[in-house]
């Protein structure tokens, strides 16, 4: 991505919480929105933790 990430979970309509971490584990951002911005972050790899219902998914994101 260059800037925004939109989160969509199939077959789920409840609240979604998103946390953004750098690769050494620092928590950079917490959001309850389905679109988050990485505009203010440097190029690199970030870990996106998406929490919904009783599930947690982790996705690596590359910021260009």
PDB file of N, CA and C in Angstrom, residues 11-63:
ATOM      1  N   UNK A  11     -18.778 -12.368   5.918  1.00  0.00           N
ATOM      2  CA  UNK A  11     -19.790 -12.957   6.808  1.00  0.00           C
ATOM      3  C   UNK A  11     -19.674 -12.477   8.246  1.00  0.00           C
ATOM      4  N   UNK A  12     -19.221 -11.238   8.451  1.00  0.00           N
ATOM      5  CA  UNK A  12     -19.143 -10.672   9.801  1.00  0.00           C
ATOM      6  C   UNK A  12     -19.578  -9.222   9.742  1.00  0.00           C
ATOM      7  N   UNK A  13     -20.534  -8.840  10.589  1.00  0.00           N
ATOM      8  CA  UNK A  13     -21.058  -7.469  10.563  1.00  0.00           C
ATOM      9  C   UNK A  13     -20.878  -6.735  11.884  1.00  0.00           C
ATOM     10  N   UNK A  14     -20.151  -7.313  12.832  1.00  0.00           N
ATOM     11  CA  UNK A  14     -19.964  -6.675  14.137  1.00  0.00           C
ATOM     12  C   UNK A  14     -18.797  -5.695  14.134  1.00  0.00           C
ATOM     13  N   UNK A  15     -18.365  -5.333  15.335  1.00  0.00           N
ATOM     14  CA  UNK A  15     -17.251  -4.396  15.494  1.00  0.00           C
ATOM     15  C   UNK A  15     -15.927  -5.060  15.128  1.00  0.00           C
ATOM     16  N   UNK A  16     -15.067  -4.271  14.498  1.00  0.00           N
ATOM     17  CA  UNK A  16     -13.730  -4.718  14.134  1.00  0.00           C
ATOM     18  C   UNK A  16     -12.736  -3.768  14.788  1.00  0.00           C
ATOM     19  N   UNK A  17     -11.736  -4.326  15.458  1.00  0.00           N
ATOM     20  CA  UNK A  17     -10.666  -3.521  16.049  1.00  0.00           C
ATOM     21  C   UNK A  17      -9.384  -3.858  15.305  1.00  0.00           C
ATOM     22  N   UNK A  18      -8.626  -2.833  14.956  1.00  0.00           N
ATOM     23  CA  UNK A  18      -7.381  -3.028  14.224  1.00  0.00           C
ATOM     24  C   UNK A  18      -6.231  -2.413  15.004  1.00  0.00           C
ATOM     25  N   UNK A  19      -5.134  -3.148  15.108  1.00  0.00           N
ATOM     26  CA  UNK A  19      -3.915  -2.647  15.734  1.00  0.00           C
ATOM     27  C   UNK A  19      -2.788  -2.746  14.714  1.00  0.00           C
ATOM     28  N   UNK A  20      -1.963  -1.711  14.643  1.00  0.00           N
ATOM     29  CA  UNK A  20      -0.825  -1.688  13.727  1.00  0.00           C
ATOM     30  C   UNK A  20       0.454  -1.719  14.560  1.00  0.00           C
ATOM     31  N   UNK A  21       1.348  -2.654  14.205  1.00  0.00           N
ATOM     32  CA  UNK A  21       2.630  -2.804  14.901  1.00  0.00           C
ATOM     33  C   UNK A  21       3.773  -2.684  13.902  1.00  0.00           C
ATOM     34  N   UNK A  22       4.937  -2.203  14.374  1.00  0.00           N
ATOM     35  CA  UNK A  22       6.130  -2.309  13.542  1.00  0.00           C
ATOM     36  C   UNK A  22       6.724  -3.698  13.766  1.00  0.00           C
ATOM     37  N   UNK A  23       7.806  -4.016  13.051  1.00  0.00           N
ATOM     38  CA  UNK A  23       8.342  -5.378  13.106  1.00  0.00           C
ATOM     39  C   UNK A  23       9.018  -5.736  14.421  1.00  0.00           C
ATOM     40  N   UNK A  24       9.332  -4.735  15.245  1.00  0.00           N
ATOM     41  CA  UNK A  24       9.931  -5.069  16.544  1.00  0.00           C
ATOM     42  C   UNK A  24       8.880  -5.097  17.647  1.00  0.00           C
ATOM     43  N   UNK A  25       7.606  -4.957  17.271  1.00  0.00           N
ATOM     44  CA  UNK A  25       6.533  -5.148  18.229  1.00  0.00           C
ATOM     45  C   UNK A  25       5.951  -3.901  18.858  1.00  0.00           C
ATOM     46  N   UNK A  26       6.400  -2.713  18.437  1.00  0.00           N
ATOM     47  CA  UNK A  26       5.829  -1.480  18.976  1.00  0.00           C
ATOM     48  C   UNK A  26       4.435  -1.255  18.409  1.00  0.00           C
ATOM     49  N   UNK A  27       3.466  -1.011  19.280  1.00  0.00           N
ATOM     50  CA  UNK A  27       2.103  -0.727  18.827  1.00  0.00           C
ATOM     51  C   UNK A  27       2.051   0.727  18.368  1.00  0.00           C
ATOM     52  N   UNK A  28       1.697   0.943  17.103  1.00  0.00           N
ATOM     53  CA  UNK A  28       1.717   2.272  16.511  1.00  0.00           C
ATOM     54  C   UNK A  28       0.338   2.913  16.447  1.00  0.00           C
ATOM     55  N   UNK A  29      -0.692   2.090  16.356  1.00  0.00           N
ATOM     56  CA  UNK A  29      -2.023   2.637  16.127  1.00  0.00           C
ATOM     57  C   UNK A  29      -3.075   1.610  16.545  1.00  0.00           C
ATOM     58  N   UNK A  30      -4.182   2.102  17.109  1.00  0.00           N
ATOM     59  CA  UNK A  30      -5.351   1.275  17.404  1.00  0.00           C
ATOM     60  C   UNK A  30      -6.544   1.980  16.778  1.00  0.00           C
ATOM     61  N   UNK A  31      -7.398   1.212  16.106  1.00  0.00           N
ATOM     62  CA  UNK A  31      -8.538   1.829  15.435  1.00  0.00           C
ATOM     63  C   UNK A  31      -9.742   0.905  15.472  1.00  0.00           C
ATOM     64  N   UNK A  32     -10.924   1.500  15.517  1.00  0.00           N
ATOM     65  CA  UNK A  32     -12.168   0.753  15.374  1.00  0.00           C
ATOM     66  C   UNK A  32     -12.781   0.999  13.999  1.00  0.00           C
ATOM     67  N   UNK A  33     -12.047   1.671  13.134  1.00  0.00           N
ATOM     68  CA  UNK A  33     -12.509   1.966  11.779  1.00  0.00           C
ATOM     69  C   UNK A  33     -12.114   0.831  10.837  1.00  0.00           C
ATOM     70  N   UNK A  34     -12.833   0.709   9.716  1.00  0.00           N
ATOM     71  CA  UNK A  34     -12.481  -0.327   8.747  1.00  0.00           C
ATOM     72  C   UNK A  34     -11.479   0.176   7.711  1.00  0.00           C
ATOM     73  N   UNK A  35     -11.219   1.493   7.691  1.00  0.00           N
ATOM     74  CA  UNK A  35     -10.173   2.040   6.828  1.00  0.00           C
ATOM     75  C   UNK A  35      -9.144   2.726   7.713  1.00  0.00           C
ATOM     76  N   UNK A  36      -7.885   2.310   7.564  1.00  0.00           N
ATOM     77  CA  UNK A  36      -6.824   2.947   8.340  1.00  0.00           C
ATOM     78  C   UNK A  36      -5.776   3.505   7.390  1.00  0.00           C
ATOM     79  N   UNK A  37      -5.092   4.539   7.859  1.00  0.00           N
ATOM     80  CA  UNK A  37      -4.095   5.207   7.035  1.00  0.00           C
ATOM     81  C   UNK A  37      -2.697   4.900   7.548  1.00  0.00           C
ATOM     82  N   UNK A  38      -1.800   4.578   6.617  1.00  0.00           N
ATOM     83  CA  UNK A  38      -0.381   4.411   6.950  1.00  0.00           C
ATOM     84  C   UNK A  38       0.433   5.570   6.383  1.00  0.00           C
ATOM     85  N   UNK A  39      -0.240   6.655   6.026  1.00  0.00           N
ATOM     86  CA  UNK A  39       0.402   7.797   5.369  1.00  0.00           C
ATOM     87  C   UNK A  39       1.572   8.355   6.173  1.00  0.00           C
ATOM     88  N   UNK A  40       1.438   8.410   7.490  1.00  0.00           N
ATOM     89  CA  UNK A  40       2.469   9.046   8.316  1.00  0.00           C
ATOM     90  C   UNK A  40       3.618   8.118   8.693  1.00  0.00           C
ATOM     91  N   UNK A  41       3.588   6.881   8.200  1.00  0.00           N
ATOM     92  CA  UNK A  41       4.631   5.922   8.549  1.00  0.00           C
ATOM     93  C   UNK A  41       5.666   5.802   7.435  1.00  0.00           C
ATOM     94  N   UNK A  42       6.880   5.425   7.822  1.00  0.00           N
ATOM     95  CA  UNK A  42       7.965   5.241   6.856  1.00  0.00           C
ATOM     96  C   UNK A  42       7.715   3.990   6.017  1.00  0.00           C
ATOM     97  N   UNK A  43       8.420   3.894   4.895  1.00  0.00           N
ATOM     98  CA  UNK A  43       8.358   2.668   4.089  1.00  0.00           C
ATOM     99  C   UNK A  43       8.827   1.500   4.931  1.00  0.00           C
ATOM    100  N   UNK A  44       8.210   0.353   4.693  1.00  0.00           N
ATOM    101  CA  UNK A  44       8.637  -0.826   5.437  1.00  0.00           C
ATOM    102  C   UNK A  44       7.507  -1.819   5.585  1.00  0.00           C
ATOM    103  N   UNK A  45       7.722  -2.788   6.460  1.00  0.00           N
ATOM    104  CA  UNK A  45       6.753  -3.852   6.692  1.00  0.00           C
ATOM    105  C   UNK A  45       6.115  -3.632   8.061  1.00  0.00           C
ATOM    106  N   UNK A  46       4.805  -3.750   8.095  1.00  0.00           N
ATOM    107  CA  UNK A  46       4.041  -3.569   9.326  1.00  0.00           C
ATOM    108  C   UNK A  46       3.147  -4.776   9.535  1.00  0.00           C
ATOM    109  N   UNK A  47       2.819  -5.034  10.791  1.00  0.00           N
ATOM    110  CA  UNK A  47       1.925  -6.125  11.129  1.00  0.00           C
ATOM    111  C   UNK A  47       0.585  -5.534  11.516  1.00  0.00           C
ATOM    112  N   UNK A  48      -0.448  -6.027  10.864  1.00  0.00           N
ATOM    113  CA  UNK A  48      -1.812  -5.579  11.118  1.00  0.00           C
ATOM    114  C   UNK A  48      -2.522  -6.684  11.870  1.00  0.00           C
ATOM    115  N   UNK A  49      -3.020  -6.382  13.060  1.00  0.00           N
ATOM    116  CA  UNK A  49      -3.775  -7.359  13.839  1.00  0.00           C
ATOM    117  C   UNK A  49      -5.238  -6.933  13.787  1.00  0.00           C
ATOM    118  N   UNK A  50      -6.084  -7.816  13.247  1.00  0.00           N
ATOM    119  CA  UNK A  50      -7.508  -7.529  13.104  1.00  0.00           C
ATOM    120  C   UNK A  50      -8.262  -8.423  14.084  1.00  0.00           C
ATOM    121  N   UNK A  51      -9.012  -7.789  14.990  1.00  0.00           N
ATOM    122  CA  UNK A  51      -9.728  -8.504  16.035  1.00  0.00           C
ATOM    123  C   UNK A  51     -11.220  -8.335  15.786  1.00  0.00           C
ATOM    124  N   UNK A  52     -11.928  -9.449  15.647  1.00  0.00           N
ATOM    125  CA  UNK A  52     -13.376  -9.394  15.432  1.00  0.00           C
ATOM    126  C   UNK A  52     -14.017 -10.623  16.039  1.00  0.00           C
ATOM    127  N   UNK A  53     -15.146 -10.416  16.712  1.00  0.00           N
ATOM    128  CA  UNK A  53     -15.793 -11.527  17.405  1.00  0.00           C
ATOM    129  C   UNK A  53     -14.808 -12.151  18.373  1.00  0.00           C
ATOM    130  N   UNK A  54     -14.608 -13.457  18.270  1.00  0.00           N
ATOM    131  CA  UNK A  54     -13.631 -14.143  19.119  1.00  0.00           C
ATOM    132  C   UNK A  54     -12.400 -14.549  18.327  1.00  0.00           C
ATOM    133  N   UNK A  55     -12.157 -13.868  17.205  1.00  0.00           N
ATOM    134  CA  UNK A  55     -11.029 -14.222  16.331  1.00  0.00           C
ATOM    135  C   UNK A  55     -10.010 -13.090  16.245  1.00  0.00           C
ATOM    136  N   UNK A  56      -8.768 -13.479  15.988  1.00  0.00           N
ATOM    137  CA  UNK A  56      -7.679 -12.525  15.753  1.00  0.00           C
ATOM    138  C   UNK A  56      -6.934 -12.987  14.512  1.00  0.00           C
ATOM    139  N   UNK A  57      -6.821 -12.102  13.536  1.00  0.00           N
ATOM    140  CA  UNK A  57      -6.073 -12.404  12.310  1.00  0.00           C
ATOM    141  C   UNK A  57      -4.886 -11.446  12.238  1.00  0.00           C
ATOM    142  N   UNK A  58      -3.748 -11.937  11.789  1.00  0.00           N
ATOM    143  CA  UNK A  58      -2.569 -11.090  11.606  1.00  0.00           C
ATOM    144  C   UNK A  58      -2.166 -11.101  10.148  1.00  0.00           C
ATOM    145  N   UNK A  59      -1.895  -9.906   9.629  1.00  0.00           N
ATOM    146  CA  UNK A  59      -1.540  -9.745   8.226  1.00  0.00           C
ATOM    147  C   UNK A  59      -0.317  -8.837   8.152  1.00  0.00           C
ATOM    148  N   UNK A  60       0.664  -9.221   7.334  1.00  0.00           N
ATOM    149  CA  UNK A  60       1.800  -8.334   7.094  1.00  0.00           C
ATOM    150  C   UNK A  60       1.457  -7.396   5.934  1.00  0.00           C
ATOM    151  N   UNK A  61       1.796  -6.124   6.107  1.00  0.00           N
ATOM    152  CA  UNK A  61       1.505  -5.105   5.107  1.00  0.00           C
ATOM    153  C   UNK A  61       2.813  -4.418   4.740  1.00  0.00           C
ATOM    154  N   UNK A  62       3.027  -4.215   3.453  1.00  0.00           N
ATOM    155  CA  UNK A  62       4.215  -3.493   2.995  1.00  0.00           C
ATOM    156  C   UNK A  62       3.809  -2.087   2.600  1.00  0.00           C
ATOM    157  N   UNK A  63       4.427  -1.102   3.237  1.00  0.00           N
ATOM    158  CA  UNK A  63       4.191   0.305   2.909  1.00  0.00           C
ATOM    159  C   UNK A  63       5.285   0.738   1.954  1.00  0.00           C
TER     160      UNK A  63
END
